[in-house]
Short mmCIF file of C-alpha atoms in Angstrom, two decimals:
data_model
loop_
_atom_site.label_atom_id
_atom_site.label_comp_id
_atom_site.label_asym_id
_atom_site.label_seq_id
_atom_site.Cartn_x
_atom_site.Cartn_y
_atom_site.Cartn_z
CA MET A 1 -126.04 -247.90 -89.24
CA ASN A 2 -127.64 -245.39 -86.70
CA PRO A 3 -130.84 -246.68 -85.95
CA SER A 4 -132.87 -243.38 -86.33
CA VAL A 5 -131.21 -243.56 -89.96
CA VAL A 6 -132.40 -246.89 -90.49
CA ASP A 7 -135.97 -245.85 -89.23
CA GLN A 8 -135.79 -242.76 -91.39
CA ALA A 9 -134.77 -245.18 -94.74
CA ILE A 10 -137.59 -247.39 -93.65
CA ASP A 11 -140.51 -244.75 -93.41
CA GLU A 12 -139.21 -243.54 -96.94
CA ILE A 13 -138.99 -246.83 -98.21
CA PHE A 14 -142.64 -247.64 -97.09
CA ARG A 15 -143.97 -244.31 -98.41
CA ARG A 16 -142.51 -244.77 -101.91
CA GLU A 17 -143.35 -248.49 -102.06
CA ALA A 18 -146.50 -248.89 -100.41
CA GLY A 19 -148.64 -248.52 -103.58
CA ARG A 20 -146.67 -250.85 -105.48
CA VAL A 21 -146.59 -253.47 -103.03
CA LEU A 22 -150.27 -253.36 -102.37
CA ALA A 23 -151.02 -253.55 -105.83
CA THR A 24 -148.63 -256.84 -106.58
CA LEU A 25 -150.19 -258.33 -103.42
CA ILE A 26 -153.72 -257.93 -104.62
CA ARG A 27 -152.84 -259.59 -107.79
CA LEU A 28 -151.05 -262.70 -105.91
CA LEU A 29 -153.61 -262.92 -103.05
CA GLY A 30 -156.57 -262.03 -105.19
CA ASP A 31 -158.31 -260.04 -102.36
CA PHE A 32 -158.18 -256.54 -101.27
CA ASP A 33 -158.40 -257.18 -97.50
CA LEU A 34 -155.86 -259.98 -97.58
CA ALA A 35 -153.52 -257.87 -99.49
CA GLU A 36 -153.90 -254.79 -97.23
CA GLU A 37 -153.28 -256.81 -93.87
CA ALA A 38 -150.67 -258.89 -95.67
CA ARG A 39 -148.80 -255.51 -96.27
CA GLN A 40 -149.24 -254.15 -92.90
CA GLU A 41 -147.39 -257.54 -91.78
CA ALA A 42 -144.68 -257.16 -94.06
CA PHE A 43 -144.09 -253.61 -92.84
CA THR A 44 -143.98 -254.68 -89.36
CA ALA A 45 -141.32 -257.57 -90.03
CA ALA A 46 -139.57 -255.20 -91.76
CA ILE A 47 -139.02 -252.72 -89.07
CA GLU A 48 -138.14 -255.81 -86.61
CA ARG A 49 -135.83 -257.14 -88.97
CA TRP A 50 -134.15 -254.49 -91.32
CA PRO A 51 -132.30 -252.74 -88.58
CA ALA A 52 -130.25 -256.00 -88.16
CA ILE A 53 -130.04 -257.30 -91.55
CA GLY A 54 -129.98 -254.11 -93.23
CA VAL A 55 -132.32 -252.70 -95.87
CA PRO A 56 -132.48 -255.38 -98.70
CA ALA A 57 -131.31 -254.50 -102.27
CA ASN A 58 -134.83 -254.83 -103.40
CA PRO A 59 -136.99 -253.66 -100.61
CA SER A 60 -140.19 -253.97 -102.60
CA ALA A 61 -139.59 -257.68 -103.58
CA TRP A 62 -138.76 -258.21 -99.91
CA LEU A 63 -141.87 -256.72 -98.75
CA ILE A 64 -144.03 -258.46 -101.29
CA SER A 65 -142.71 -262.10 -100.74
CA THR A 66 -142.89 -261.58 -97.18
CA GLY A 67 -146.32 -260.21 -97.41
CA ARG A 68 -147.44 -263.25 -99.43
CA ASN A 69 -145.70 -265.58 -97.36
CA LYS A 70 -147.43 -264.26 -94.05
CA ALA A 71 -150.91 -264.04 -96.04
CA ILE A 72 -150.47 -267.75 -96.86
CA ASP A 73 -149.34 -268.54 -93.49
CA LYS A 74 -152.64 -267.18 -92.17
CA ILE A 75 -154.86 -268.69 -94.94
CA ARG A 76 -153.42 -272.02 -93.86
CA ARG A 77 -154.21 -271.47 -90.17
CA ASP A 78 -157.48 -269.97 -90.39
CA VAL A 79 -160.33 -272.31 -90.88
CA VAL A 80 -162.68 -269.20 -92.39
CA PHE A 81 -160.07 -268.76 -94.79
CA ARG A 82 -159.77 -272.49 -96.20
CA THR A 83 -161.56 -272.10 -99.25
CA LYS A 84 -159.33 -269.29 -100.14
CA VAL A 85 -156.46 -271.93 -99.78
CA LEU A 86 -158.04 -273.68 -102.56
CA ASP A 87 -158.44 -271.06 -104.75
CA LEU A 88 -154.85 -269.70 -104.54
CA GLU A 89 -153.66 -273.24 -105.02
CA ALA A 90 -156.04 -273.72 -108.15
CA ALA A 91 -154.53 -270.42 -109.35
CA GLY A 92 -151.13 -271.92 -108.96
CA ILE A 93 -149.96 -269.42 -106.39
CA GLY A 94 -148.19 -270.95 -103.32
CA MET A 95 -145.42 -270.74 -101.13
CA ASP A 96 -142.88 -272.24 -103.70
CA SER A 97 -143.86 -269.69 -106.49
CA ASP A 98 -141.08 -267.63 -108.13
CA VAL A 99 -140.37 -264.49 -106.12
CA ALA A 100 -137.60 -263.36 -108.53
CA SER A 101 -140.20 -262.44 -111.45
CA GLU A 102 -141.18 -259.63 -109.08
CA ASP A 103 -138.11 -257.87 -109.43
CA ASP A 104 -139.18 -257.03 -112.89
CA PRO A 105 -140.10 -253.21 -112.57
CA THR A 106 -142.73 -253.55 -115.65
CA ILE A 107 -144.49 -256.05 -113.43
CA PHE A 108 -144.92 -253.31 -110.72
CA GLY A 109 -145.99 -250.98 -113.36
CA ASP A 110 -148.58 -253.38 -114.62
CA ASP A 111 -149.88 -254.19 -111.21
CA ARG A 112 -150.34 -250.56 -110.37
CA LEU A 113 -152.16 -250.00 -113.32
CA ARG A 114 -154.49 -253.00 -112.74
CA LEU A 115 -155.14 -251.62 -109.19
CA ILE A 116 -156.10 -248.01 -110.92
CA PHE A 117 -158.21 -249.42 -113.67
CA THR A 118 -159.92 -251.82 -110.94
CA CYS A 119 -160.57 -248.97 -108.50
CA CYS A 120 -162.19 -246.89 -111.10
CA HIS A 121 -164.19 -249.63 -112.72
CA PRO A 122 -167.27 -248.50 -114.56
CA ALA A 123 -169.39 -251.01 -112.44
CA LEU A 124 -168.83 -249.39 -109.33
CA SER A 125 -170.14 -246.07 -108.47
CA SER A 126 -168.41 -242.75 -108.85
CA GLU A 127 -168.38 -241.96 -105.23
CA ALA A 128 -166.71 -245.43 -104.92
CA HIS A 129 -164.04 -244.69 -107.41
CA VAL A 130 -162.64 -241.65 -105.66
CA ALA A 131 -162.87 -243.59 -102.23
CA LEU A 132 -161.20 -246.29 -103.50
CA THR A 133 -158.77 -244.62 -105.76
CA LEU A 134 -157.44 -242.13 -102.84
CA ARG A 135 -157.47 -245.07 -100.22
CA GLU A 136 -155.75 -248.25 -102.24
CA VAL A 137 -153.94 -246.08 -104.97
CA CYS A 138 -152.85 -242.87 -102.94
CA GLY A 139 -152.55 -244.57 -99.86
CA LEU A 140 -154.55 -242.02 -97.89
CA THR A 141 -155.94 -243.45 -94.36
CA THR A 142 -159.90 -244.05 -94.44
CA GLN A 143 -160.12 -241.10 -91.95
CA ALA A 144 -158.30 -238.87 -94.48
CA VAL A 145 -160.63 -239.88 -97.20
CA ALA A 146 -163.73 -239.06 -95.06
CA ARG A 147 -162.20 -235.78 -93.93
CA ALA A 148 -161.29 -234.80 -97.49
CA PHE A 149 -165.26 -235.24 -98.36
CA LEU A 150 -166.81 -233.97 -95.08
CA LEU A 151 -167.90 -237.45 -94.37
CA SER A 152 -167.57 -239.77 -91.21
CA GLU A 153 -165.24 -242.35 -90.77
CA GLU A 154 -167.81 -244.74 -90.31
CA THR A 155 -169.52 -243.93 -93.61
CA MET A 156 -166.25 -243.84 -95.60
CA ALA A 157 -165.33 -247.32 -94.14
CA GLN A 158 -168.62 -248.48 -95.06
CA ARG A 159 -168.43 -247.14 -98.65
CA LEU A 160 -165.01 -249.09 -98.99
CA VAL A 161 -165.95 -252.22 -97.59
CA ARG A 162 -168.99 -252.15 -99.84
CA ALA A 163 -166.82 -251.30 -102.81
CA LYS A 164 -164.38 -253.97 -102.20
CA ARG A 165 -167.01 -256.57 -101.80
CA LYS A 166 -168.51 -256.05 -105.09
CA ILE A 167 -164.91 -256.44 -106.55
CA ARG A 168 -164.61 -259.56 -104.93
CA ASP A 169 -168.17 -260.76 -105.21
CA ALA A 170 -169.25 -259.32 -108.96
CA GLY A 171 -165.82 -260.92 -110.52
CA ILE A 172 -164.51 -257.28 -111.41
CA PRO A 173 -161.21 -258.35 -113.02
CA TYR A 174 -157.96 -257.16 -111.59
CA GLU A 175 -156.61 -256.39 -115.16
CA THR A 176 -155.81 -253.64 -117.49
CA PRO A 177 -158.56 -253.43 -119.78
CA GLU A 178 -158.40 -255.32 -123.13
CA PRO A 179 -157.25 -253.19 -125.91
CA HIS A 180 -160.90 -252.46 -127.31
CA LEU A 181 -162.18 -251.33 -123.68
CA PHE A 182 -158.98 -249.66 -123.16
CA ASN A 183 -159.84 -245.91 -124.29
CA GLN A 184 -163.33 -245.88 -122.89
CA ARG A 185 -161.81 -247.15 -119.67
CA ILE A 186 -158.80 -244.52 -119.56
CA GLN A 187 -161.54 -241.96 -120.07
CA GLY A 188 -163.05 -243.13 -116.64
CA VAL A 189 -159.90 -243.28 -115.28
CA LEU A 190 -159.06 -239.77 -115.84
CA ALA A 191 -162.66 -238.24 -114.93
CA VAL A 192 -161.85 -239.91 -111.59
CA VAL A 193 -158.54 -238.10 -111.19
CA TYR A 194 -159.71 -234.74 -112.68
CA GLY A 195 -162.79 -235.10 -110.31
CA VAL A 196 -160.71 -235.30 -107.21
CA PHE A 197 -158.59 -232.24 -108.42
CA THR A 198 -161.73 -230.33 -109.09
CA GLU A 199 -163.05 -231.23 -105.42
CA GLY A 200 -160.14 -229.82 -104.03
CA TYR A 201 -160.01 -226.69 -106.27
CA ALA A 202 -163.49 -225.75 -106.56
CA ALA A 203 -163.61 -225.79 -102.89
CA THR A 204 -160.06 -223.81 -102.15
CA VAL A 205 -162.57 -221.39 -100.09
CA GLY A 206 -163.52 -223.96 -97.70
CA SER A 207 -161.08 -225.55 -95.43
CA ARG A 208 -157.68 -224.79 -97.65
CA LEU A 209 -155.35 -227.49 -95.89
CA VAL A 210 -157.47 -230.41 -96.92
CA ASP A 211 -158.25 -228.97 -100.25
CA ALA A 212 -154.51 -228.65 -101.19
CA GLU A 213 -154.33 -232.35 -100.25
CA LEU A 214 -156.63 -233.48 -102.70
CA CYS A 215 -155.37 -231.40 -105.52
CA GLY A 216 -151.87 -232.78 -104.69
CA GLU A 217 -153.13 -236.43 -104.88
CA ALA A 218 -154.72 -235.84 -108.10
CA ILE A 219 -151.58 -234.38 -109.54
CA ARG A 220 -149.54 -237.23 -107.96
CA LEU A 221 -152.12 -239.89 -109.75
CA GLY A 222 -151.54 -237.71 -113.08
CA ARG A 223 -147.75 -238.22 -112.66
CA LEU A 224 -148.20 -241.95 -112.05
CA LEU A 225 -150.51 -242.10 -115.16
CA ASP A 226 -148.04 -240.43 -116.90
CA GLU A 227 -145.46 -242.84 -115.95
CA LEU A 228 -147.41 -245.83 -116.33
CA LEU A 229 -148.76 -244.88 -119.91
CA PRO A 230 -146.18 -242.54 -121.40
CA MET A 231 -146.98 -240.54 -124.47
CA ASN A 232 -150.55 -240.67 -123.68
CA ALA A 233 -152.24 -237.45 -125.18
CA ALA A 234 -155.41 -237.47 -122.84
CA VAL A 235 -152.96 -238.26 -119.74
CA MET A 236 -150.55 -235.50 -120.61
CA GLY A 237 -153.47 -233.19 -121.06
CA LEU A 238 -155.24 -233.78 -118.01
CA LEU A 239 -151.71 -233.72 -115.92
CA ALA A 240 -150.96 -230.20 -117.68
CA LEU A 241 -154.38 -228.77 -116.97
CA MET A 242 -154.25 -229.84 -113.28
CA LEU A 243 -150.74 -228.47 -112.92
CA LEU A 244 -151.55 -225.02 -114.79
CA HIS A 245 -154.78 -224.44 -112.52
CA ASP A 246 -152.86 -225.49 -109.57
CA ALA A 247 -149.99 -223.41 -110.10
CA ARG A 248 -152.43 -220.28 -109.69
CA ARG A 249 -153.91 -221.48 -106.38
CA PRO A 250 -151.68 -219.29 -103.95
CA ALA A 251 -153.37 -216.28 -105.96
CA ARG A 252 -156.73 -217.57 -105.97
CA VAL A 253 -157.91 -216.64 -102.42
CA THR A 254 -156.78 -213.81 -100.19
CA THR A 255 -155.73 -214.40 -96.70
CA THR A 256 -159.11 -213.41 -95.50
CA GLY A 257 -160.54 -216.05 -97.58
CA ASP A 258 -161.83 -213.76 -100.33
CA VAL A 259 -161.67 -214.88 -103.88
CA VAL A 260 -159.35 -213.44 -106.49
CA LEU A 261 -160.42 -213.42 -110.23
CA LEU A 262 -157.92 -214.77 -112.60
CA GLU A 263 -157.62 -210.78 -113.99
CA ASP A 264 -156.70 -209.44 -110.57
CA GLN A 265 -154.24 -212.12 -109.40
CA ASP A 266 -150.98 -211.10 -108.80
CA ARG A 267 -148.99 -213.37 -111.38
CA LYS A 268 -145.61 -213.24 -109.10
CA VAL A 269 -147.38 -215.66 -106.62
CA TRP A 270 -148.11 -218.07 -108.96
CA ASP A 271 -145.68 -221.53 -108.94
CA GLN A 272 -143.36 -221.21 -111.70
CA ALA A 273 -142.09 -224.89 -111.53
CA LYS A 274 -145.59 -226.13 -112.11
CA ILE A 275 -146.43 -223.71 -114.72
CA ASP A 276 -143.13 -224.84 -116.53
CA GLU A 277 -144.02 -228.80 -116.21
CA GLY A 278 -147.40 -228.13 -117.28
CA LEU A 279 -146.42 -225.87 -120.31
CA SER A 280 -144.13 -228.48 -121.81
CA LEU A 281 -146.77 -231.44 -121.05
CA VAL A 282 -149.49 -229.17 -123.24
CA ASP A 283 -146.86 -229.11 -126.17
CA SER A 284 -146.18 -232.73 -125.72
CA ALA A 285 -149.91 -233.51 -125.64
CA LEU A 286 -150.90 -231.48 -128.54
CA SER A 287 -148.17 -232.58 -130.76
CA MET A 288 -149.22 -236.28 -130.38
CA SER A 289 -151.29 -237.44 -133.73
CA GLY A 290 -154.66 -238.74 -133.30
CA GLN A 291 -157.66 -237.72 -131.83
CA VAL A 292 -157.21 -234.43 -129.83
CA SER A 293 -157.97 -234.75 -126.21
CA PRO A 294 -160.46 -232.31 -124.44
CA TYR A 295 -158.14 -232.12 -121.39
CA ALA A 296 -155.03 -231.06 -123.71
CA VAL A 297 -157.34 -228.34 -125.17
CA GLN A 298 -158.23 -227.16 -121.61
CA ALA A 299 -154.95 -227.21 -120.93
CA ALA A 300 -153.72 -225.24 -123.91
CA ILE A 301 -156.53 -222.58 -122.62
CA ALA A 302 -154.90 -222.33 -119.09
CA ALA A 303 -151.41 -222.00 -120.66
CA LEU A 304 -152.45 -219.24 -122.72
CA HIS A 305 -153.64 -217.76 -119.69
CA VAL A 306 -150.60 -218.40 -117.71
CA ARG A 307 -148.21 -217.32 -120.60
CA ALA A 308 -149.59 -213.57 -120.57
CA ALA A 309 -147.20 -211.73 -118.44
CA LYS A 310 -149.79 -209.05 -117.96
CA LYS A 311 -153.60 -209.52 -118.11
CA GLU A 312 -153.51 -207.28 -121.04
CA GLU A 313 -151.49 -209.44 -123.21
CA THR A 314 -153.82 -212.58 -122.60
CA ASP A 315 -154.04 -214.24 -126.27
CA TRP A 316 -158.14 -213.68 -126.27
CA PRO A 317 -158.65 -214.55 -129.98
CA GLN A 318 -156.91 -217.85 -129.57
CA ILE A 319 -158.66 -218.72 -126.32
CA VAL A 320 -162.06 -218.13 -128.35
CA GLY A 321 -160.79 -220.48 -131.00
CA LEU A 322 -159.99 -223.07 -128.58
CA TYR A 323 -163.16 -222.99 -126.84
CA GLU A 324 -164.86 -223.40 -130.39
CA VAL A 325 -162.60 -226.39 -130.57
CA LEU A 326 -163.83 -227.82 -127.19
CA MET A 327 -167.49 -227.16 -127.81
CA ARG A 328 -167.34 -229.44 -130.82
CA LEU A 329 -165.28 -232.21 -128.77
CA GLN A 330 -167.67 -232.24 -125.89
CA PRO A 331 -170.62 -229.65 -126.12
CA ASN A 332 -171.71 -228.65 -122.69
CA PRO A 333 -173.07 -225.52 -121.33
CA VAL A 334 -170.49 -224.58 -118.98
CA ILE A 335 -167.82 -224.64 -121.77
CA GLU A 336 -170.33 -222.44 -123.70
CA LEU A 337 -170.60 -220.02 -120.90
CA ASN A 338 -166.62 -219.95 -120.69
CA HIS A 339 -166.54 -219.47 -124.57
CA ALA A 340 -169.08 -216.55 -124.01
CA VAL A 341 -166.86 -214.79 -121.72
CA ALA A 342 -163.71 -215.26 -123.98
CA VAL A 343 -165.92 -213.81 -126.82
CA SER A 344 -166.74 -210.65 -124.51
CA MET A 345 -162.96 -209.82 -124.60
CA VAL A 346 -162.60 -210.19 -128.08
CA ASP A 347 -166.14 -208.86 -129.94
CA GLY A 348 -167.35 -206.96 -126.90
CA ALA A 349 -170.01 -207.46 -124.45
CA ALA A 350 -172.84 -207.19 -126.74
CA ARG A 351 -172.21 -210.28 -128.67
CA ALA A 352 -171.13 -212.21 -125.62
CA LEU A 353 -174.63 -211.25 -124.18
CA ASP A 354 -176.23 -212.84 -126.86
CA LEU A 355 -174.38 -215.95 -126.60
CA VAL A 356 -175.00 -216.36 -122.74
CA ASP A 357 -178.72 -215.31 -123.48
CA SER A 358 -179.36 -217.94 -126.24
CA LEU A 359 -177.69 -220.23 -123.57
CA ALA A 360 -180.18 -219.31 -121.14
CA ALA A 361 -183.03 -219.47 -123.75
CA ARG A 362 -182.54 -223.04 -124.38
CA GLY A 363 -183.16 -223.69 -120.77
CA LEU A 364 -179.44 -224.81 -119.83
CA VAL A 365 -177.40 -223.77 -116.73
CA SER A 366 -180.37 -221.23 -115.92
CA GLU A 367 -179.80 -222.55 -112.04
CA TYR A 368 -175.88 -221.80 -112.41
CA HIS A 369 -174.92 -219.09 -110.39
CA LEU A 370 -171.95 -218.01 -112.78
CA LEU A 371 -174.16 -217.76 -115.93
CA HIS A 372 -176.15 -214.74 -114.20
CA ALA A 373 -172.65 -213.18 -112.67
CA ALA A 374 -171.56 -213.37 -116.32
CA ARG A 375 -174.51 -211.88 -117.73
CA GLY A 376 -174.25 -209.05 -114.96
CA GLN A 377 -170.71 -208.06 -116.12
CA PHE A 378 -171.58 -207.83 -119.97
CA LEU A 379 -175.03 -205.64 -118.68
CA GLN A 380 -172.61 -203.47 -116.74
CA SER A 381 -169.91 -202.91 -119.29
CA LEU A 382 -173.08 -202.13 -121.81
CA GLY A 383 -173.90 -199.54 -119.13
CA ARG A 384 -177.35 -201.37 -118.60
CA LEU A 385 -176.58 -201.22 -114.94
CA HIS A 386 -179.99 -201.75 -113.56
CA GLU A 387 -180.18 -205.03 -115.19
CA ALA A 388 -176.66 -205.82 -114.38
CA ARG A 389 -177.83 -205.36 -110.79
CA GLU A 390 -180.60 -207.83 -111.19
CA ALA A 391 -178.46 -210.31 -112.85
CA TYR A 392 -175.86 -210.17 -110.00
CA GLY A 393 -178.99 -210.52 -107.62
CA ALA A 394 -179.97 -213.63 -109.52
CA ALA A 395 -176.07 -214.96 -109.10
CA LEU A 396 -176.58 -214.28 -105.56
CA SER A 397 -179.55 -215.98 -104.86
CA LEU A 398 -177.49 -219.32 -106.41
CA ALA A 399 -174.38 -218.90 -104.94
CA SER A 400 -173.65 -221.00 -101.67
CA LEU A 401 -169.81 -220.62 -101.30
CA GLU A 402 -169.26 -217.26 -99.17
CA PRO A 403 -166.57 -216.03 -100.85
CA GLU A 404 -168.24 -216.16 -104.23
CA ARG A 405 -171.43 -214.58 -102.15
CA ARG A 406 -169.25 -211.64 -100.71
CA LEU A 407 -167.78 -211.03 -104.21
CA LEU A 408 -171.22 -210.74 -105.91
CA ARG A 409 -172.34 -208.40 -102.99
CA ALA A 410 -169.66 -206.23 -104.13
CA ARG A 411 -170.23 -206.00 -107.43
CA ILE A 412 -174.00 -204.83 -106.48
CA ASP A 413 -172.67 -202.36 -104.06
CA GLY A 414 -170.24 -201.23 -106.87
CA ILE A 415 -172.98 -200.62 -109.07
CA VAL A 416 -174.78 -198.72 -106.41
CA THR A 417 -171.94 -196.14 -105.62
CA ALA A 418 -171.36 -195.72 -109.36
CA PRO A 419 -172.19 -192.32 -111.21
CA SER A 420 -175.78 -192.77 -112.09
CA GLY A 421 -176.52 -192.56 -115.85
CA SER A 422 -178.56 -195.47 -116.87
CA MET B 1 -168.07 -267.50 -112.71
CA GLN B 2 -171.96 -267.63 -113.48
CA TYR B 3 -173.85 -264.87 -113.87
CA LEU B 4 -177.49 -264.40 -114.61
CA LEU B 5 -178.57 -262.17 -117.00
CA LEU B 6 -181.98 -260.35 -116.27
CA ILE B 7 -183.64 -258.72 -119.37
CA TYR B 8 -185.79 -255.79 -118.25
CA SER B 9 -188.07 -254.19 -121.06
CA ASN B 10 -191.12 -252.03 -121.58
CA GLU B 11 -193.54 -254.81 -121.93
CA ALA B 12 -196.50 -252.81 -123.39
CA GLU B 13 -194.30 -251.25 -125.94
CA LEU B 14 -193.05 -254.76 -126.76
CA LEU B 15 -196.51 -256.26 -127.02
CA ALA B 16 -197.77 -253.33 -129.49
CA ARG B 17 -195.09 -254.53 -131.86
CA SER B 18 -196.09 -255.54 -135.32
CA PRO B 19 -195.79 -259.46 -135.97
CA VAL B 20 -192.82 -258.45 -138.71
CA ASP B 21 -190.95 -256.68 -136.03
CA LEU B 22 -191.56 -259.37 -133.26
CA LYS B 23 -190.21 -261.86 -135.86
CA ALA B 24 -187.02 -260.22 -136.68
CA MET B 25 -186.48 -259.57 -132.79
CA SER B 26 -187.03 -263.26 -132.24
CA ALA B 27 -184.58 -263.83 -135.33
CA GLU B 28 -181.98 -261.79 -133.36
CA TYR B 29 -182.52 -263.72 -130.16
CA MET B 30 -182.01 -266.97 -131.91
CA ASP B 31 -178.71 -265.47 -133.63
CA PHE B 32 -177.64 -264.25 -130.00
CA THR B 33 -178.39 -267.71 -128.24
CA LYS B 34 -176.81 -269.50 -130.78
CA GLY B 35 -173.48 -267.60 -130.48
CA ILE B 36 -173.36 -268.03 -126.84
CA ILE B 37 -173.82 -271.74 -127.07
CA GLN B 38 -171.30 -272.26 -129.85
CA GLY B 39 -169.01 -269.79 -127.42
CA GLY B 40 -169.57 -272.09 -124.59
CA GLN B 41 -171.00 -269.32 -122.30
CA PHE B 42 -174.74 -270.75 -122.48
CA LYS B 43 -175.94 -272.40 -119.40
CA ALA B 44 -179.63 -271.66 -119.61
CA GLY B 45 -182.25 -269.25 -120.75
CA ASP B 46 -185.77 -268.42 -121.78
CA ARG B 47 -188.15 -265.56 -122.38
CA LEU B 48 -191.18 -265.11 -119.68
CA LYS B 49 -194.63 -264.99 -120.52
CA PRO B 50 -196.13 -261.28 -119.87
CA THR B 51 -196.46 -260.21 -116.49
CA SER B 52 -200.28 -260.27 -116.77
CA THR B 53 -199.56 -264.12 -116.20
CA ALA B 54 -197.58 -263.42 -113.13
CA SER B 55 -198.70 -264.41 -109.79
CA THR B 56 -197.17 -263.50 -106.51
CA VAL B 57 -196.90 -265.93 -103.37
CA ARG B 58 -196.37 -264.80 -99.88
CA VAL B 59 -196.75 -266.86 -96.51
CA ARG B 60 -197.11 -264.60 -93.40
CA ASN B 61 -197.70 -266.33 -90.00
CA GLY B 62 -198.12 -269.43 -91.85
CA LYS B 63 -200.87 -268.14 -93.98
CA LEU B 64 -200.72 -268.23 -97.68
CA ALA B 65 -201.29 -265.07 -99.77
CA ILE B 66 -201.53 -265.28 -103.71
CA THR B 67 -202.06 -262.25 -105.42
CA ASP B 68 -202.32 -261.32 -108.87
CA GLY B 69 -199.49 -259.70 -110.95
CA PRO B 70 -195.75 -259.12 -110.58
CA PHE B 71 -194.02 -258.38 -106.98
CA ALA B 72 -193.47 -254.63 -108.24
CA GLU B 73 -195.06 -252.28 -110.51
CA THR B 74 -191.97 -250.95 -112.52
CA ARG B 75 -191.77 -249.12 -115.72
CA GLU B 76 -189.78 -251.82 -117.29
CA GLN B 77 -190.38 -255.33 -116.33
CA LEU B 78 -188.57 -258.70 -116.35
CA GLY B 79 -189.10 -260.71 -119.87
CA GLY B 80 -186.45 -263.13 -120.13
CA TYR B 81 -182.92 -264.25 -118.80
CA TYR B 82 -179.92 -266.13 -119.30
CA LEU B 83 -177.67 -267.98 -117.21
CA ILE B 84 -174.06 -267.71 -118.47
CA GLU B 85 -170.67 -268.72 -117.81
CA ALA B 86 -167.97 -266.09 -117.80
CA LYS B 87 -164.35 -265.51 -116.64
CA ASN B 88 -165.23 -262.03 -115.21
CA LEU B 89 -167.57 -259.29 -115.15
CA ASP B 90 -166.06 -257.49 -118.19
CA GLU B 91 -166.92 -260.86 -120.22
CA ALA B 92 -170.43 -260.87 -118.68
CA THR B 93 -171.08 -257.45 -119.26
CA ALA B 94 -169.98 -257.89 -122.97
CA ILE B 95 -172.17 -260.63 -123.26
CA ALA B 96 -174.96 -258.74 -121.72
CA ALA B 97 -174.32 -255.94 -124.02
CA ARG B 98 -174.98 -258.28 -127.22
CA ILE B 99 -178.54 -259.18 -125.95
CA PRO B 100 -180.79 -257.39 -128.44
CA GLY B 101 -182.97 -256.26 -125.48
CA ALA B 102 -180.10 -254.16 -124.50
CA ASN B 103 -180.81 -251.60 -127.09
CA HIS B 104 -184.14 -250.57 -125.96
CA GLY B 105 -184.39 -252.45 -122.56
CA SER B 106 -181.87 -252.94 -119.58
CA ILE B 107 -180.08 -256.02 -118.53
CA GLU B 108 -179.20 -256.63 -114.81
CA VAL B 109 -176.25 -258.65 -114.67
CA ARG B 110 -176.00 -260.73 -111.12
CA PRO B 111 -173.44 -263.32 -110.41
CA THR B 112 -175.11 -266.40 -108.82
CA TRP B 113 -174.02 -267.34 -105.20
CA PRO B 114 -173.35 -271.04 -105.30
CA VAL B 115 -174.28 -272.75 -101.88
CA GLU B 116 -171.22 -274.97 -100.83
CA MET B 117 -172.82 -278.19 -99.12
#
């Protein structure tokens, strides 16, 4: 084979197999750092040997057994690691253990799930969840993870070291949780994945390249979970939700960095492939028996938005109903606020204003700029322009992202130039 | 692995409880302790006398200082402990969650760090 073709094939295999090779090496070696080093050595060995011997039939099994053997050599050589040899031998893991068993694809799947659940273990901080998941499961470099969260590489490296040390020293198991813990733990994993997504999505107005990357990684994680835990309503719901939001990303910001609200977005720019995939996942998630997942309900709301060919065709009454389901499943002021906005489209601004004022009266989200922005909009459509201006002003004083602030200033200016009548 | 489960709770609130309540709580602790003895996880454990009995010792530059009271004033105080054997952190936290004090106070779960000699 032509060397560059082999190089390309090797590159492609590394990208595809890096996650599963690491996940299995961690199980075999019982240590994150040792496993990462072993994977690196296995990749180096592959670059040296595959051009001569050809790419093995099962590249990941080759990489895993090579990595493991390199690690065991290292352990035997290295005095510092002597206690680990004892651990390995006690656990029945040695040079002679059966490699063939790693050919079983279900074992790879199990190991990748183990890795995800371990990185998202509740005994780790939420910052550690995100950092570990992006580094160990997605295979991002420490530098890339640091950049995504606007931290120095050194800070991120320390965060990762601390988290891995806690996994090892506190005895966090490298296991998929036992059945009675599974549902609670999968919620934790999904929260991490959605957190990565919203971090990327909410900050789209910042540096766009990095944020698109985070959204992409979150969707990749969602797909991986859907593959490893097929027909799980919450997983399908979350993946659908992310796809349907992400499909609209190209239309959310103008080339000059201004926010475009949903109703003003150019629907032709939406990513139809993502929409189709998302819609089919929503349908599957909602057709599952058992408890309805809040992610699936949120995805269903997003689906109603994208299904409308024009904004006038949006099925607002059904959106109001879905928000009411969501408020019962997970009462939360932000959902109440979104519900009020939907209500304004069905029952008018006066009713919506009552809902938002009740939310504010309970002292909830009064510091949330979008509450004041929504009030402003309701007041404006009721012709109470003076109060609308004040509400937009309150929103402006709380908003921190520059494009949102520009939008609010435009609203305020719009009121000033409107014919006065209030 | 071995884990030390440190039971923290609001001591003033506990001391103000009625004798009936305290008796019920003791019975719950007895049941729990028996459970982990039978399960083979129990290594050691006791309650502690109140922080009013605590003394803190420091030696600085060779000079001994003994002061009245616990090391730090906090909202919850250390009131007891268990030393348990558990397969991993999930097993240890599951046992910690069964400690009666977990329902009103908090349990700090710490792996022990055996010294190799």
